[in-house]
mmCIF file of C-alpha atoms in Angstrom:
data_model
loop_
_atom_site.group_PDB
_atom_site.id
_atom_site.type_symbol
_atom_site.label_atom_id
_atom_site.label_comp_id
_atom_site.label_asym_id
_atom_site.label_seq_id
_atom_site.Cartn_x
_atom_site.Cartn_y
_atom_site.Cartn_z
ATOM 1 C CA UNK A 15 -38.126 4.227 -32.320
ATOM 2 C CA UNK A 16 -37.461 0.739 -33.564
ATOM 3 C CA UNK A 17 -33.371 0.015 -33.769
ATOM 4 C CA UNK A 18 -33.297 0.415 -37.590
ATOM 5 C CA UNK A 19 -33.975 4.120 -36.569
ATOM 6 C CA UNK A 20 -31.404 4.186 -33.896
ATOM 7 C CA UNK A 21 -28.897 2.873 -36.284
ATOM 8 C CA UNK A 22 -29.623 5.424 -39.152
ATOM 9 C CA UNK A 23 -29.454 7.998 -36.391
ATOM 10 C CA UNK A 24 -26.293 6.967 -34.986
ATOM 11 C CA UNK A 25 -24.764 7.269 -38.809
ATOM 12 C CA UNK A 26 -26.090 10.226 -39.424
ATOM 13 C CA UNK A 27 -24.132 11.756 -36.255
ATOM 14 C CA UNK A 28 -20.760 9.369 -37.011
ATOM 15 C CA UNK A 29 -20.561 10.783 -40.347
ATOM 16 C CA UNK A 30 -22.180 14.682 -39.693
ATOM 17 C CA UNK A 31 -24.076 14.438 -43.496
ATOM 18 C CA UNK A 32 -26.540 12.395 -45.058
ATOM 19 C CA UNK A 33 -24.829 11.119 -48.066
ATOM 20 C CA UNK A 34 -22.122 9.743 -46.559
ATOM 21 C CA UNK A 35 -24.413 8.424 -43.738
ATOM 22 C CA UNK A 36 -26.479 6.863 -46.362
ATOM 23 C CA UNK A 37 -23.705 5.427 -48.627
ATOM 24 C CA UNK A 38 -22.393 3.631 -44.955
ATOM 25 C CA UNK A 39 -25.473 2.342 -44.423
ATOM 26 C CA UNK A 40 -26.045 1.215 -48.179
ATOM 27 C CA UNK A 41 -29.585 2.965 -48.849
ATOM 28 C CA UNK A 42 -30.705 6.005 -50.775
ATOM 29 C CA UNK A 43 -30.339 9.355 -48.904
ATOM 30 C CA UNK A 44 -33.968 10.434 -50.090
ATOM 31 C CA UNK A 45 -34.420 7.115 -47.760
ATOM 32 C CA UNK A 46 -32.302 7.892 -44.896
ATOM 33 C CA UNK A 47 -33.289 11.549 -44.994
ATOM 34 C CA UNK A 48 -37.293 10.471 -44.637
ATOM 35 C CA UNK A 49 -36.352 8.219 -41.609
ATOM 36 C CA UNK A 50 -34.588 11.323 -39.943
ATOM 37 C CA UNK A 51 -37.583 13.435 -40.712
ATOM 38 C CA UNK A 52 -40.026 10.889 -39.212
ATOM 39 C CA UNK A 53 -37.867 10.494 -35.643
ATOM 40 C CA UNK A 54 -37.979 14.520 -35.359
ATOM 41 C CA UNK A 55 -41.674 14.135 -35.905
ATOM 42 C CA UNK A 56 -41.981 11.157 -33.600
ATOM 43 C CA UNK A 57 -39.907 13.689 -31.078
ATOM 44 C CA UNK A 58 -41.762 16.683 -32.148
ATOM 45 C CA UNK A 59 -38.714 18.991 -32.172
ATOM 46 C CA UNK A 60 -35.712 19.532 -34.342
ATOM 47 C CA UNK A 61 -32.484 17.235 -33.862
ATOM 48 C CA UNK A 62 -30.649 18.492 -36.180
ATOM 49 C CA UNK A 63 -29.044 22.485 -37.555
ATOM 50 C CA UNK A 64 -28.557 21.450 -41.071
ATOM 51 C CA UNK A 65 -25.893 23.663 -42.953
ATOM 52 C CA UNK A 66 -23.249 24.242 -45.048
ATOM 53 C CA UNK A 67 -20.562 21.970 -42.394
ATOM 54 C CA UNK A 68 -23.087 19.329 -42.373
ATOM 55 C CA UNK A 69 -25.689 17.816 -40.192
ATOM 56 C CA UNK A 70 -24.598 18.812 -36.390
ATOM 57 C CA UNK A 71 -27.064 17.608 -33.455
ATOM 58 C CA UNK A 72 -29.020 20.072 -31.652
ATOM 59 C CA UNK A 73 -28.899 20.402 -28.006
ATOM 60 C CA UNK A 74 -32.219 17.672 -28.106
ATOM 61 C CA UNK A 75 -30.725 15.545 -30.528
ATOM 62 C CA UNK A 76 -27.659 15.625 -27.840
ATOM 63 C CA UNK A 77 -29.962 14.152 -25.421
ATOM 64 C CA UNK A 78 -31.327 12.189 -27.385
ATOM 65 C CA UNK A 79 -28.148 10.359 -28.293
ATOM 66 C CA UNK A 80 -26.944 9.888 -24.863
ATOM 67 C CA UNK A 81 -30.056 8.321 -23.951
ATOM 68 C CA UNK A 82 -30.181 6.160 -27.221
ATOM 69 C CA UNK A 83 -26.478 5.234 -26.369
ATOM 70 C CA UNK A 84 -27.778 3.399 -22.755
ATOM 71 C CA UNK A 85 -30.228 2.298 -24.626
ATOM 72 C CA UNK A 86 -28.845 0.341 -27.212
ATOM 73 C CA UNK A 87 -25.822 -0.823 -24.976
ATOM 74 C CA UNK A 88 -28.350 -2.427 -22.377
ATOM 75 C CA UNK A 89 -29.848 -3.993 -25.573
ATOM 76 C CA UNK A 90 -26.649 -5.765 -26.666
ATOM 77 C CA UNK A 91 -25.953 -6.243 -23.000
ATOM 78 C CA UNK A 92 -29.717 -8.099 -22.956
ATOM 79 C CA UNK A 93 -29.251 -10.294 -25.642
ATOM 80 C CA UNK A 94 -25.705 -11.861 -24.485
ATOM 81 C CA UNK A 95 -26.940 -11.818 -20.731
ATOM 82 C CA UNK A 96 -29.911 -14.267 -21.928
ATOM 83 C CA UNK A 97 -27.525 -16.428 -24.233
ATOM 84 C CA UNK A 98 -25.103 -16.652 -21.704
ATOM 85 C CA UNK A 99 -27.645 -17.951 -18.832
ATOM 86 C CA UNK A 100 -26.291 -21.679 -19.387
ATOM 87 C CA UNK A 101 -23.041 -21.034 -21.255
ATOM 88 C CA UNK A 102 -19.714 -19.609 -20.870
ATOM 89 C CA UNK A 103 -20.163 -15.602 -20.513
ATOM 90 C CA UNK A 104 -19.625 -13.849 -23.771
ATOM 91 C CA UNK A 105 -20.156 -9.773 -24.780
ATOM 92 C CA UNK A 106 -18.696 -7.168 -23.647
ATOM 93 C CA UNK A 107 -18.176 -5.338 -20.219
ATOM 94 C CA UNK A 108 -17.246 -1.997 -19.334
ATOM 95 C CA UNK A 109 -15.560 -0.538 -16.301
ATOM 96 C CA UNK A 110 -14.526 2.538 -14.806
ATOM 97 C CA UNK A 111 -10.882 3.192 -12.871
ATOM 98 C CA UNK A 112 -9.576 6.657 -11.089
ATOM 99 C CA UNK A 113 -6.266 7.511 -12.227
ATOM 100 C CA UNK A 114 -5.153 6.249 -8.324
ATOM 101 C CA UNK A 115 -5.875 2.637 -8.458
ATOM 102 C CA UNK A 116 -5.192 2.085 -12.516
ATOM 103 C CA UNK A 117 -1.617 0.971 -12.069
ATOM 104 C CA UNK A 118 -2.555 -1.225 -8.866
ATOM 105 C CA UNK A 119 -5.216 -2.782 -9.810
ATOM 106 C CA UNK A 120 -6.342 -2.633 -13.906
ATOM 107 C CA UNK A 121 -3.630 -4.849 -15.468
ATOM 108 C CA UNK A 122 -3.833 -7.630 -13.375
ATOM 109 C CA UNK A 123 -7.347 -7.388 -12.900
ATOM 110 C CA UNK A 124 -7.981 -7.498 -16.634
ATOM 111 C CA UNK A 125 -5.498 -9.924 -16.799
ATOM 112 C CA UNK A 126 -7.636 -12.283 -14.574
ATOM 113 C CA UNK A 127 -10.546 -11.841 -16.219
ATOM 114 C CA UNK A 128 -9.553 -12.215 -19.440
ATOM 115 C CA UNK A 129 -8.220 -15.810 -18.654
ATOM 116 C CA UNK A 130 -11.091 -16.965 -16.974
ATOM 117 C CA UNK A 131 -13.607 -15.333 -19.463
ATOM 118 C CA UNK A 132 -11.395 -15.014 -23.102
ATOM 119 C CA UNK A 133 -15.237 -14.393 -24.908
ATOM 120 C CA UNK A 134 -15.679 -11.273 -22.981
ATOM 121 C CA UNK A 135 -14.484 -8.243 -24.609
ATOM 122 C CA UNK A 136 -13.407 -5.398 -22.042
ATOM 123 C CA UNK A 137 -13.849 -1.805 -22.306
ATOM 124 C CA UNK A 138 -11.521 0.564 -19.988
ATOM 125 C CA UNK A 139 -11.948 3.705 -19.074
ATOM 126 C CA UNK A 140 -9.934 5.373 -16.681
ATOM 127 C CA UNK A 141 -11.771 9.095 -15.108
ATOM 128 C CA UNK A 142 -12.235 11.067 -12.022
ATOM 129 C CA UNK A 143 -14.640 9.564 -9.585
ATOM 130 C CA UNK A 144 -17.515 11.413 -9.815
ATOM 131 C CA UNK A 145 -17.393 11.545 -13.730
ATOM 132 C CA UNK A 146 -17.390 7.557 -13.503
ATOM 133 C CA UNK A 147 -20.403 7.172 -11.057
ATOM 134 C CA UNK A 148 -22.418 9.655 -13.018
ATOM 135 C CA UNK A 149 -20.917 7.117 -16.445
ATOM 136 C CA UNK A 150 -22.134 3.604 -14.660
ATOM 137 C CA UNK A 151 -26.047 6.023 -13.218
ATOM 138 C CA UNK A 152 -26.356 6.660 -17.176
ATOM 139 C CA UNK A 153 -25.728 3.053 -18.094
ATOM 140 C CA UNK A 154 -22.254 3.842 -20.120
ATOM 141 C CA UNK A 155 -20.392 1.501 -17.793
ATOM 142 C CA UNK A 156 -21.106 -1.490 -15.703
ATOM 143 C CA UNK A 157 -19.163 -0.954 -13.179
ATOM 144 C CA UNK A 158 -16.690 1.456 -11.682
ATOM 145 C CA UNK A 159 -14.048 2.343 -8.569
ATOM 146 C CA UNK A 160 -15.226 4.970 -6.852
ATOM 147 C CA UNK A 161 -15.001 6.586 -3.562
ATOM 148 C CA UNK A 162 -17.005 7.890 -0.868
ATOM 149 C CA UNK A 163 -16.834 11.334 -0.867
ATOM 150 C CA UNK A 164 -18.909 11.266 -4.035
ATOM 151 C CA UNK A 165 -22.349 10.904 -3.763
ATOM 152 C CA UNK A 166 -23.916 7.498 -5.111
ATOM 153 C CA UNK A 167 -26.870 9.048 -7.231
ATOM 154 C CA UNK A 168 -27.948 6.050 -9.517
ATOM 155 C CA UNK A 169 -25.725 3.682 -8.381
ATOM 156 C CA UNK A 170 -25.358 1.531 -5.392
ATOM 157 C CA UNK A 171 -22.230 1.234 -3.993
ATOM 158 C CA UNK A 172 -20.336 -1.693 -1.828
ATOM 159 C CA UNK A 173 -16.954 -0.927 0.032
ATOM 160 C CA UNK A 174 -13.427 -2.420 -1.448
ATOM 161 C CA UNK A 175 -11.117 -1.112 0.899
ATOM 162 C CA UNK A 176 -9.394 1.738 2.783
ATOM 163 C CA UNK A 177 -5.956 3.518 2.536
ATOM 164 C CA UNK A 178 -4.054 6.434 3.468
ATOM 165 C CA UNK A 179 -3.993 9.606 1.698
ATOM 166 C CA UNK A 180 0.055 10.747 1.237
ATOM 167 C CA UNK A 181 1.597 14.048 0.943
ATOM 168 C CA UNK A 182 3.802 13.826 -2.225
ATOM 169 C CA UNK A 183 7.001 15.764 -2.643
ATOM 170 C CA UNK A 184 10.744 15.546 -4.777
ATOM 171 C CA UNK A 185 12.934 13.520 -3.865
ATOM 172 C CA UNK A 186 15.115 15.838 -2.037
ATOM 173 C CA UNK A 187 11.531 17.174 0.001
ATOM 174 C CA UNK A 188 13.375 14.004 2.026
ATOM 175 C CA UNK A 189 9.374 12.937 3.424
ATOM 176 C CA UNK A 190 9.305 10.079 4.994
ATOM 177 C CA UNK A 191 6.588 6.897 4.963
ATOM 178 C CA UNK A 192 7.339 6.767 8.829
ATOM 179 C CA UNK A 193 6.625 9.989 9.850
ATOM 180 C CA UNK A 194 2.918 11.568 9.045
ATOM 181 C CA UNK A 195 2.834 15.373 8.409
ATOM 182 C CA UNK A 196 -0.059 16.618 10.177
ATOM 183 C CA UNK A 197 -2.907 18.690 7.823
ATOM 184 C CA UNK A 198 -2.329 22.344 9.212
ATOM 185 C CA UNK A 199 1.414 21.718 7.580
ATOM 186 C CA UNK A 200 0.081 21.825 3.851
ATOM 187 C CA UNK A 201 -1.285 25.050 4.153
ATOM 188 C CA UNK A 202 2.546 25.945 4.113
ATOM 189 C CA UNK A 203 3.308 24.348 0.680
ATOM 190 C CA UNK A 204 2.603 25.195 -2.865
ATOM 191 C CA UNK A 205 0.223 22.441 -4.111
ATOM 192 C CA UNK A 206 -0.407 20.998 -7.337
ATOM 193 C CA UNK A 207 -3.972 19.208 -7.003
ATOM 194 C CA UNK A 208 -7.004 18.596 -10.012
ATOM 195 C CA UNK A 209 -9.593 21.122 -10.417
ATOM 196 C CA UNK A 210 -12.612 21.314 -8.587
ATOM 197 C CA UNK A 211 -14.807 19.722 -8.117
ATOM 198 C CA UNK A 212 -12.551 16.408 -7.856
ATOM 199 C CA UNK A 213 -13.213 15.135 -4.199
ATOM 200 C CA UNK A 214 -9.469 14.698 -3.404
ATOM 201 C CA UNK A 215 -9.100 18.347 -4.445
ATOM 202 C CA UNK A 216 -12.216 18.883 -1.940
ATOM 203 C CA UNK A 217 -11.004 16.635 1.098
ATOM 204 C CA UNK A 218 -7.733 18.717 0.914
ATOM 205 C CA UNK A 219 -9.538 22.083 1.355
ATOM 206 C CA UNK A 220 -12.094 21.183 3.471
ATOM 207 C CA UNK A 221 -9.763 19.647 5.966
ATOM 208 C CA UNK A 222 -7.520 22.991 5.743
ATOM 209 C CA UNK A 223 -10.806 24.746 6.568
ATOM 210 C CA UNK A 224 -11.255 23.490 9.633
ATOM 211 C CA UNK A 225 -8.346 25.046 10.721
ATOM 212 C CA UNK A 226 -9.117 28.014 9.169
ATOM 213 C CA UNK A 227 -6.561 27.667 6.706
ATOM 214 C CA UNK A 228 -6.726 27.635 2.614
ATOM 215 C CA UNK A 229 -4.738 25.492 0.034
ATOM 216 C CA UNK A 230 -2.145 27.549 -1.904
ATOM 217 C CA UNK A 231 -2.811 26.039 -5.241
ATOM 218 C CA UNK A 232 -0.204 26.742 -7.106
ATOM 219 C CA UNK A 233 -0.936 24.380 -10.627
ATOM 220 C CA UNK A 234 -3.764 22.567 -11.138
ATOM 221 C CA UNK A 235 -3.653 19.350 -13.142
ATOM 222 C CA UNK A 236 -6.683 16.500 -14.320
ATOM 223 C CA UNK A 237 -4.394 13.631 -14.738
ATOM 224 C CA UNK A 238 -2.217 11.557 -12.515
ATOM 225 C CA UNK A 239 1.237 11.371 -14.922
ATOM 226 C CA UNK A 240 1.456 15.180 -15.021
ATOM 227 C CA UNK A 241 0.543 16.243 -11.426
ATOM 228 C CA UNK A 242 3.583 13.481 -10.512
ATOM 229 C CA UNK A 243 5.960 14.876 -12.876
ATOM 230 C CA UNK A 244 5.234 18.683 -11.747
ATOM 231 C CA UNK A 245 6.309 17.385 -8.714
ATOM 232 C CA UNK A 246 9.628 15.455 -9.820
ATOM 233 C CA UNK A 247 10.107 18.898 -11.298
ATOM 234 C CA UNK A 248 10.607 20.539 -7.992
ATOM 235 C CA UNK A 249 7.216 22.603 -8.408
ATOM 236 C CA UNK A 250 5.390 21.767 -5.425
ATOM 237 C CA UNK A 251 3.521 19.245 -3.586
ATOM 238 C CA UNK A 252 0.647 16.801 -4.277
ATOM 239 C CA UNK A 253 -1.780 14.643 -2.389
ATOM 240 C CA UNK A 254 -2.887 11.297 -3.655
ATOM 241 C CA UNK A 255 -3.858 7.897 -2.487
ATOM 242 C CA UNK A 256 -0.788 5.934 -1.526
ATOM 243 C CA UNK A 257 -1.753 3.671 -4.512
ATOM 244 C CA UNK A 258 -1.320 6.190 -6.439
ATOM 245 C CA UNK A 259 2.264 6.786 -6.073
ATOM 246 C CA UNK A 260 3.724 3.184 -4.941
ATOM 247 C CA UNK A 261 5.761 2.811 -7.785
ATOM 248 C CA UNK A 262 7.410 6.250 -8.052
ATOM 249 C CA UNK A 263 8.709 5.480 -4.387
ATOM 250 C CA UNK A 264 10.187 2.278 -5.547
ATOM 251 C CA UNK A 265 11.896 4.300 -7.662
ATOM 252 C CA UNK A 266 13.300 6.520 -5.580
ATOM 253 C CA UNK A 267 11.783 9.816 -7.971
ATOM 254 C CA UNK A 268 9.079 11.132 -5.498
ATOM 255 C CA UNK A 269 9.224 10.969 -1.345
ATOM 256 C CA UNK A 270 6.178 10.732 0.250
ATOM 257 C CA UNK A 271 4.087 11.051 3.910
ATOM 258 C CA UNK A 272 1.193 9.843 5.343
ATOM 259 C CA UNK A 273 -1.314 12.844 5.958
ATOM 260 C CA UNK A 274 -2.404 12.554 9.418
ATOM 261 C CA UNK A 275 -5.730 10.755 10.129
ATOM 262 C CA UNK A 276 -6.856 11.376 6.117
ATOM 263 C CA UNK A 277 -7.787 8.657 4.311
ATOM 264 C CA UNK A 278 -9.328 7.602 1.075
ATOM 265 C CA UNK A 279 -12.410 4.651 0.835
ATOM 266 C CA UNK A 280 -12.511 2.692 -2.440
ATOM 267 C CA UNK A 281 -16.307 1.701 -3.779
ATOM 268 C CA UNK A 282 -16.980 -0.824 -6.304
ATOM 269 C CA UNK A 283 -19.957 1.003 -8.071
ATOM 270 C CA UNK A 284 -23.110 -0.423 -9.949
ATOM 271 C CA UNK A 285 -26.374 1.141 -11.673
ATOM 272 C CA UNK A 286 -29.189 0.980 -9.172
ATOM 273 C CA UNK A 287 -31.946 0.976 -11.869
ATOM 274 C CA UNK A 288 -31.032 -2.334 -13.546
ATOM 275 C CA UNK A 289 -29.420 -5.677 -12.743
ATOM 276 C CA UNK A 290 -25.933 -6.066 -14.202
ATOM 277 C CA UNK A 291 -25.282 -9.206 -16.692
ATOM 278 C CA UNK A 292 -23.563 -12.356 -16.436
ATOM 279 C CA UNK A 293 -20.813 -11.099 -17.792
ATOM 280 C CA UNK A 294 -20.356 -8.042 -15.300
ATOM 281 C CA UNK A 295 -21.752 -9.687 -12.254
ATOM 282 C CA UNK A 296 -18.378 -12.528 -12.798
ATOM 283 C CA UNK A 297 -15.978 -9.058 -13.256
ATOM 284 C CA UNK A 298 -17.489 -7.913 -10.096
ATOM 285 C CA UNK A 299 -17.006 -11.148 -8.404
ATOM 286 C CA UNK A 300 -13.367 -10.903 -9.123
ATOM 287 C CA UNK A 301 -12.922 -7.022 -8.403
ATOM 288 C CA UNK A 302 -14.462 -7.954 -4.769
ATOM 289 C CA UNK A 303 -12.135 -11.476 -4.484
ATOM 290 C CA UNK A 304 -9.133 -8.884 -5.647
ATOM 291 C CA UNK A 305 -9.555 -6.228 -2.830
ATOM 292 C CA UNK A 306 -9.577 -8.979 -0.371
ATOM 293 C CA UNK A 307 -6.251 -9.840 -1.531
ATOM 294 C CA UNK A 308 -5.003 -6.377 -1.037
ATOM 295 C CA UNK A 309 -6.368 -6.222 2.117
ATOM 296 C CA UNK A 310 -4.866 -8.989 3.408
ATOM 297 C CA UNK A 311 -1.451 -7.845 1.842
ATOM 298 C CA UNK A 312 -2.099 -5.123 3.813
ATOM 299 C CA UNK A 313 -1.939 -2.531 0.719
ATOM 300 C CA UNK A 314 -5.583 -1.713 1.504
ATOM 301 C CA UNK A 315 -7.408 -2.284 5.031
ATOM 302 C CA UNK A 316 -11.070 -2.606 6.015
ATOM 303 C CA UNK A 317 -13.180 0.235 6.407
#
């Protein structure tokens, strides 16, 4: 496939039929619908169920398109990485952030960057950890925070920092940041954690297992924001990184404990079957320069 064909492919999907496909990409559809034709022949199997709702991909043309979508990005990524050998770094990079460290580190991360490189264009995208490692192993993203309770298939992986793991209650739970609560006493509480197979939701219930003890999930929750306010509404408990929660103690809305000898280690993630560009090679430098800072400010601490 040469990247004409990628593009009329891409279209085709975008716009689910071939005359609207076609009128985007300003040729005739007998045209377009040849060039789809010859990439199923090329393939040797059919890409897509055509039908009365359109042109939808099959469950090869689905594979297909996620490959074609590294594919094209490491071609973009190719062509600016070679331009930008001997001038300022220009294209685009992509990175991956937990909900845990977002509010800690993305803004004035980005912020950084974005001085020091203003012909880079960033792409954000904030996920569970294993759901970002499996992003940067397909070639979606550049780079990405993970942590190390996820295995590092297709990437290799370089440690940011350490911190503690806190038991999150309401404010009138009355925890306290001085006083850790040791892991047997969460087996008493009704927790709200994210569904399996998250590895915070796994580190809780292992833990508890070697005590012989189960979690008494009561709600179960995917994002950050909701699992915090479920637990401003007096419904139960949480566990998160003590990033994670930093500003709700501020405010006085959430109290909080460190979990006895449980802790959280932060990865800075990269694909293992290709070198990154100029571009994400100068975010990394300043991700790694960044978590030295916290470490020293004693937010994070060395692994």
């Amino acid at each position: 496939m040469d990247q004409r064909k990628i593009k009329y492919f891409f279209s085709v999907i975008e716009h689910g039929n071939l005359s609207s496909a076609a009128q985007s990409l300003r040729v005739s559809q007998p045209t377009l619908s040849r060039q789809i034709q010859a990439i199923e022949q090329e393939f040797q199997i059919p890409l897509f169920v055509r039908g009365g709702r359109g042109m939808l991909l099959t469950e090869a043309g689905k594979q297909l398109h996620e490959g074609l979508q590294s594919i094209e990005r490491q071609l973009r990524l190719l062509k600016t990485g070679v331009t930008a050998v001997s001038v300022e770094p220009a294209g685009e990079v992509a990175f991956g952030i937990p909900p845990s460290p977002c509010g800690l580190i993305a803004v004035p991360l980005i912020k950084q960057y974005s001085g020091d490189y203003p012909r880079v264009a960033i792409r954000l995208v904030e996920e569970t950890s294993g759901q970002l490692r499996d992003l940067v192993a397909n070639g979606i993203l550049d780079l990405a925070i993970t942590n190390t309770t996820e295995p590092t298939h297709g990437t290799v992986s370089q440690i940011l920092g350490r911190e503690r793991l806190v038991l999150v209650g309401p404010a009138s739970a009355g925890l306290s940041m001085r006083k850790d609560t040791p892991i047997r006493a969460l087996g008493d509480l009704p927790l709200i954690l994210t569904m399996r197979p998250n590895s915070l939701r796994l580190m809780v219930e292992d833990r508890l297992g070697v005590h012989g003890m189960t979690a008494n999930v009561r709600f179960e929750a995917n994002t950050l924001p909701l699992m915090t306010d479920l637990v401003t509404a007096g419904l139960g408990y949480t566990v998160l990184p003590m990033c994670g929660v930093r500003e709700l103690l501020k405010l006085k809305r959430v109290s909080a404990s460190p979990i006895s000898d449980l802790f959280v280690t932060w990865l800075s993630a990269r694909p293992k079957s290709r070198p990154l560009g100029v571009a994400a090679e100068r975010f990394h430098d300043i991700l790694w320069a960044f978590s030295r800072k916290l470490i020293a400010k004693g937010v994070w601490h060395d692994a």
